[in-house]
JSON list of C-alpha atoms in Angstrom, two decimals:
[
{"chain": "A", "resi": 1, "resn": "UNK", "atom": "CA", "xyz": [-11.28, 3.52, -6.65]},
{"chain": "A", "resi": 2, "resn": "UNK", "atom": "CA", "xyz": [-11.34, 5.69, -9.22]},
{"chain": "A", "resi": 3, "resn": "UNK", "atom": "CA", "xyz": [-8.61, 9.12, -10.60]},
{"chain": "A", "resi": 4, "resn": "UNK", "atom": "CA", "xyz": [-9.24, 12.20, -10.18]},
{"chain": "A", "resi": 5, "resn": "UNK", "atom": "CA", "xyz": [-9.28, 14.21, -13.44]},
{"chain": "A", "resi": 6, "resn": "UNK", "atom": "CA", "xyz": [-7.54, 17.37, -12.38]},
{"chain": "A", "resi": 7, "resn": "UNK", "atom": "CA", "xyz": [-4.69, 15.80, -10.50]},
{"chain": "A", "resi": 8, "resn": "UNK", "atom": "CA", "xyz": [-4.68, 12.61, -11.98]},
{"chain": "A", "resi": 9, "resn": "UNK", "atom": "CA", "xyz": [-4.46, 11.08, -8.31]},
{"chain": "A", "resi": 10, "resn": "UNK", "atom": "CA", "xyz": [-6.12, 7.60, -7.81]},
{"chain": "A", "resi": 11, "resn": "UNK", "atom": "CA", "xyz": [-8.85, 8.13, -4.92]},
{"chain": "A", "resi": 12, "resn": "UNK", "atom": "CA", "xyz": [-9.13, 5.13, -2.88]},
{"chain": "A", "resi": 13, "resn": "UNK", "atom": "CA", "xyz": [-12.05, 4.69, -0.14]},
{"chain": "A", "resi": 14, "resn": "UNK", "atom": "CA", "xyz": [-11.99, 1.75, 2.74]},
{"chain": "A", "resi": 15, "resn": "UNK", "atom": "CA", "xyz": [-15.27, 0.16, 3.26]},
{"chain": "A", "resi": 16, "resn": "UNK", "atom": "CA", "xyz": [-16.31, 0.45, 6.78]},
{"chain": "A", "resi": 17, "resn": "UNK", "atom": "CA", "xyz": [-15.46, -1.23, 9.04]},
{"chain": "A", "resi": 18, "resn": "UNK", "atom": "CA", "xyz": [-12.39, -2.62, 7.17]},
{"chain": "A", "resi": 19, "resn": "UNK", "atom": "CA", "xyz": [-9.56, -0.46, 7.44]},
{"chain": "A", "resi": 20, "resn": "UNK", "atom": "CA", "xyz": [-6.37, -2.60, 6.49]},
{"chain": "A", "resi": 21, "resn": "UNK", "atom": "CA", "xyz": [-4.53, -5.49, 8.46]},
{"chain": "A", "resi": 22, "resn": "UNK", "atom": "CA", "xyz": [-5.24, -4.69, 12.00]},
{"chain": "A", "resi": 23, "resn": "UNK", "atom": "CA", "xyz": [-9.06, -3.17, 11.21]},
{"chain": "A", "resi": 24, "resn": "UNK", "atom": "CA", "xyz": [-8.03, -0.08, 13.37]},
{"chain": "A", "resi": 25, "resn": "UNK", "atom": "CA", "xyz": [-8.40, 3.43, 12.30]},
{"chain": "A", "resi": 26, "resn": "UNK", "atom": "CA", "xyz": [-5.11, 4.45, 13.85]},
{"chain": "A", "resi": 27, "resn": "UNK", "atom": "CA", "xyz": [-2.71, 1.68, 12.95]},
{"chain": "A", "resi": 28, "resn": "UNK", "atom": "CA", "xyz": [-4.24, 1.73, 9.11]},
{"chain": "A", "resi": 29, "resn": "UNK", "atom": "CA", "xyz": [-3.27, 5.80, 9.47]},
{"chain": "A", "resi": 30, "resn": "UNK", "atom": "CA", "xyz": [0.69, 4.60, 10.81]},
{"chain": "A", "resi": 31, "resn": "UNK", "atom": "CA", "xyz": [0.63, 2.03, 7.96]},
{"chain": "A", "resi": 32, "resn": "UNK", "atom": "CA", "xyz": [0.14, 5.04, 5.39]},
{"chain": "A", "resi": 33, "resn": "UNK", "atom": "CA", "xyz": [2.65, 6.95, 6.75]},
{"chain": "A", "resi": 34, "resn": "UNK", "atom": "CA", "xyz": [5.46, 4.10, 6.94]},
{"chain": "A", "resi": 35, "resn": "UNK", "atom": "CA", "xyz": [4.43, 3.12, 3.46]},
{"chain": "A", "resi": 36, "resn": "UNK", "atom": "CA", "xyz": [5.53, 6.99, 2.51]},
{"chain": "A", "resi": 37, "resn": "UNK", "atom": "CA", "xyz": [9.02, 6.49, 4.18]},
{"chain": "A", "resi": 38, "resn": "UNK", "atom": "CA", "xyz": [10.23, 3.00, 3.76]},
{"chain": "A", "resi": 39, "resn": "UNK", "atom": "CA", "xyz": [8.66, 2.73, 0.00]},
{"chain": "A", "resi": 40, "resn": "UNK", "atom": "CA", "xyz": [8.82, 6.89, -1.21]},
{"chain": "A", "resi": 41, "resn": "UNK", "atom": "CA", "xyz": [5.07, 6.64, -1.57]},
{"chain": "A", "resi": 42, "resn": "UNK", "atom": "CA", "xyz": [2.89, 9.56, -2.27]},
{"chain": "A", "resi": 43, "resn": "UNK", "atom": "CA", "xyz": [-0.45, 8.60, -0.45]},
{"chain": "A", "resi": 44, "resn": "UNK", "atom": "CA", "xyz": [-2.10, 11.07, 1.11]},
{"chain": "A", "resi": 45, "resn": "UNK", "atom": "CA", "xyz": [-4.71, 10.89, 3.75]},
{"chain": "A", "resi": 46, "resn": "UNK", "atom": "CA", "xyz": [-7.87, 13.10, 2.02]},
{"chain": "A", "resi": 47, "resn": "UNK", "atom": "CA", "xyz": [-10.63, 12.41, 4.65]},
{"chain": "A", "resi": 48, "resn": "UNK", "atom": "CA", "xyz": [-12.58, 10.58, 7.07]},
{"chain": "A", "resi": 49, "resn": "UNK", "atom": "CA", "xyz": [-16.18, 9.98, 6.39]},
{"chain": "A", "resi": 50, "resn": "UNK", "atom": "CA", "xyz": [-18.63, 8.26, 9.48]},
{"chain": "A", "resi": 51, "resn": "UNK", "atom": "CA", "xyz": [-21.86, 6.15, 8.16]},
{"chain": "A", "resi": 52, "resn": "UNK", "atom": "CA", "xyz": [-23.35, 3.42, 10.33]},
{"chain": "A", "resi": 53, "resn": "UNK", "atom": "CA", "xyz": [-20.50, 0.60, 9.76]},
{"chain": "A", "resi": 54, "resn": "UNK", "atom": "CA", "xyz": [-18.16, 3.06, 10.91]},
{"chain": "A", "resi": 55, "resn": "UNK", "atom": "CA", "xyz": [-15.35, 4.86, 9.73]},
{"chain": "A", "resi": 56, "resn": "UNK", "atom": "CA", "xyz": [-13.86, 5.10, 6.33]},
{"chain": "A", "resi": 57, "resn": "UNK", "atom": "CA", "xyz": [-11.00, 6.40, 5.23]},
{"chain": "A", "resi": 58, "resn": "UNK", "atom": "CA", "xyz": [-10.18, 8.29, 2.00]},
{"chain": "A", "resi": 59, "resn": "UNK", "atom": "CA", "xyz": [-6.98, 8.62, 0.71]},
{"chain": "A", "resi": 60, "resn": "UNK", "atom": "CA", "xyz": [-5.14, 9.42, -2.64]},
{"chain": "A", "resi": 61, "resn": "UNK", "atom": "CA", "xyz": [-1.82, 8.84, -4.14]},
{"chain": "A", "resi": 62, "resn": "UNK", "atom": "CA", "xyz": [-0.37, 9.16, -7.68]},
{"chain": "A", "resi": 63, "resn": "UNK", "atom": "CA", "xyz": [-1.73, 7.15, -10.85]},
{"chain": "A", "resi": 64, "resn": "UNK", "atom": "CA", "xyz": [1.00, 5.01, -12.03]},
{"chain": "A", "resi": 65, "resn": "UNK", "atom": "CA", "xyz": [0.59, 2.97, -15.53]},
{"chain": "A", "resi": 66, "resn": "UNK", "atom": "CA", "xyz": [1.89, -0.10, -15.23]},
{"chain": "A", "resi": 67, "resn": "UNK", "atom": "CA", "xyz": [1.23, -4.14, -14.88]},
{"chain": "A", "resi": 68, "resn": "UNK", "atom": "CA", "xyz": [1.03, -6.56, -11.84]},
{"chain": "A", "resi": 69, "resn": "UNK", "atom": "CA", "xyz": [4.19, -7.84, -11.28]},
{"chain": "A", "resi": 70, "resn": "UNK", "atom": "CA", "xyz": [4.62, -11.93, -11.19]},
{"chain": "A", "resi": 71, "resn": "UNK", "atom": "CA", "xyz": [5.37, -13.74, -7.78]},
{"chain": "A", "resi": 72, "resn": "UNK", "atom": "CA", "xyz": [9.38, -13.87, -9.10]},
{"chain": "A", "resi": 73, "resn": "UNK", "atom": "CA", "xyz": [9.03, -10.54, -9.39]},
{"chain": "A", "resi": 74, "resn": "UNK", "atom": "CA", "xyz": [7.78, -9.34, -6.16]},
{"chain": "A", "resi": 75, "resn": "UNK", "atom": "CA", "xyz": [10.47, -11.75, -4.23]},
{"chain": "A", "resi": 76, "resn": "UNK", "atom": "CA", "xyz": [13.54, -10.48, -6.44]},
{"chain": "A", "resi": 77, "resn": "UNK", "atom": "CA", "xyz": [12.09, -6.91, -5.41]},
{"chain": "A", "resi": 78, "resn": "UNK", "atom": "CA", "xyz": [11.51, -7.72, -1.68]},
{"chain": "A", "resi": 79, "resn": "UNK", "atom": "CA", "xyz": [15.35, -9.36, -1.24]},
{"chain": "A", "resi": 80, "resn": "UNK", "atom": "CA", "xyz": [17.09, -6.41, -3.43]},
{"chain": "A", "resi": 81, "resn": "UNK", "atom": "CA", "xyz": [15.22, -3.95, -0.54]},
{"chain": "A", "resi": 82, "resn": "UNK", "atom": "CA", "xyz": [16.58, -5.89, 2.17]},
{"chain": "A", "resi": 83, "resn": "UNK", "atom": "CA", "xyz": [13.63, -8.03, 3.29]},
{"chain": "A", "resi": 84, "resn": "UNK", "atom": "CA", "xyz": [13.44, -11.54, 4.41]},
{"chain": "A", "resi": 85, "resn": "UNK", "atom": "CA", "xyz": [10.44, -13.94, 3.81]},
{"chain": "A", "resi": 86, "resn": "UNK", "atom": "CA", "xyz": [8.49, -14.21, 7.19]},
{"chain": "A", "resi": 87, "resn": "UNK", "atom": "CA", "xyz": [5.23, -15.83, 5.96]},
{"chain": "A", "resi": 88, "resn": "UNK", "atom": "CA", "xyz": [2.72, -15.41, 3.09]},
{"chain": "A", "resi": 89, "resn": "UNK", "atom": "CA", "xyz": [3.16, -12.94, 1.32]},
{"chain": "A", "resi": 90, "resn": "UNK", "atom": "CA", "xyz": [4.42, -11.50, 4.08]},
{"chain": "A", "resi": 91, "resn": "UNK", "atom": "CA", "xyz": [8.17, -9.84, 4.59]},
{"chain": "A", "resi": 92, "resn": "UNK", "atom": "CA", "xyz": [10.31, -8.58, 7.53]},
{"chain": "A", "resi": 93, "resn": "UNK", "atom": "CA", "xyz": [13.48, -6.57, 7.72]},
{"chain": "A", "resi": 94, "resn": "UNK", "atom": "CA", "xyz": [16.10, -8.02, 9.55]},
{"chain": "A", "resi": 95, "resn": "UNK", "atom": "CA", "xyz": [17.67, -4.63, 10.30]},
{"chain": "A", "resi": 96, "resn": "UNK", "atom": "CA", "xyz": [15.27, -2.08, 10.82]},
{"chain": "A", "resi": 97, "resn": "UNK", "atom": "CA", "xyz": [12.40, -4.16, 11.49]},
{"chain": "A", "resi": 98, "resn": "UNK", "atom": "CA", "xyz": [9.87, -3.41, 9.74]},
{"chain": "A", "resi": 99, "resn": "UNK", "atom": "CA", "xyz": [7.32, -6.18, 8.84]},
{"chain": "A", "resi": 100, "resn": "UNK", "atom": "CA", "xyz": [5.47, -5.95, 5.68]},
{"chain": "A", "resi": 101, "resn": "UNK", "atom": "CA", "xyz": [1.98, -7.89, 4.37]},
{"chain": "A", "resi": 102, "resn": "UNK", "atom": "CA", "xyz": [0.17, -8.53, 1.75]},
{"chain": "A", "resi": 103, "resn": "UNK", "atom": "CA", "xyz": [2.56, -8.36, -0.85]},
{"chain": "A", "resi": 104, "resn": "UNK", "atom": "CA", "xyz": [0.98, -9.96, -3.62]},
{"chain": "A", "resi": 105, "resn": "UNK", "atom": "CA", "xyz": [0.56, -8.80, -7.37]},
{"chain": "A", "resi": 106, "resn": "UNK", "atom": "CA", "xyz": [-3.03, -7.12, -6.89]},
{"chain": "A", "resi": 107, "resn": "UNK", "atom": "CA", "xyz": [-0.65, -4.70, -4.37]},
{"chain": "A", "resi": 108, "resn": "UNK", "atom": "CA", "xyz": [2.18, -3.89, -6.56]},
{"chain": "A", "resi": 109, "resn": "UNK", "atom": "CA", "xyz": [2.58, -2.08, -9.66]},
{"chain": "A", "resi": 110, "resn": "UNK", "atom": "CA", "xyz": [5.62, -2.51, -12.51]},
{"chain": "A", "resi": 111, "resn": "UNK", "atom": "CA", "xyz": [6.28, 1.25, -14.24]},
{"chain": "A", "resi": 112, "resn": "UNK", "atom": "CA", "xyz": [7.43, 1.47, -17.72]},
{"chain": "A", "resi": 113, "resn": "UNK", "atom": "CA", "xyz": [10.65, 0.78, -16.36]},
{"chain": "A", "resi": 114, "resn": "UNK", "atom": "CA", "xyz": [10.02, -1.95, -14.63]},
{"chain": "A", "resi": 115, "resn": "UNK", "atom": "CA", "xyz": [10.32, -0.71, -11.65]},
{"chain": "A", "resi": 116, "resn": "UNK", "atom": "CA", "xyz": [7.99, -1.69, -8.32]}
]
């Protein structure tokens, strides 16, 4: 991971063969895109590169300073959205459905604001 200096965009690559959750190219692509429109996320999918693990996927999204939120934190965030604990770290909505993982601190960022 690292930001790029003329957009100021963090570039993130997967390491073959691990692409998210589910380990499959096309779900970890869906993932992106419902992280865009239930959270107002900016990642965008860069690029694909092959080597002999398999595929990796490159993607980008805004640089945000901030701090890891605590555990408190994340669950006060997680219930004012709607969501209901359905596991580790792990979060469902009993409306629209959605069900969302791997929400610890290492995967959410406070703003200036405080904001997730």
């Amino acid at each position: 991971m690292h930001t790029h200096p003329l957009t100021g965009r963090v570039i993130k690559t997967t390491k073959a063969p691990n692409l998210g959750d589910r380990g499959n190219l096309v779900d970890y692509l869906h993932n992106i895109a419902w992280s865009n429109e239930l959270f107002q996320d900016d990642i965008f999918f860069e690029r694909m590169i092959e080597d002999l693990d398999g595929p990796s996927v490159i993607i980008s999204q805004p640089f945000i300073q901030g701090t890891s939120p605590t555990e408190p934190q994340i669950i006060a965030w997680m219930e004012a959205q709607g969501y209901i604990k359905d596991g580790y770290n792990k979060w469902r909505h009993p409306d629209t459905g959605p069900v969302i993982a791997y929400t610890h601190p290492g995967n959410f960022i406070l703003d200036a604001e405080g904001n997730a």
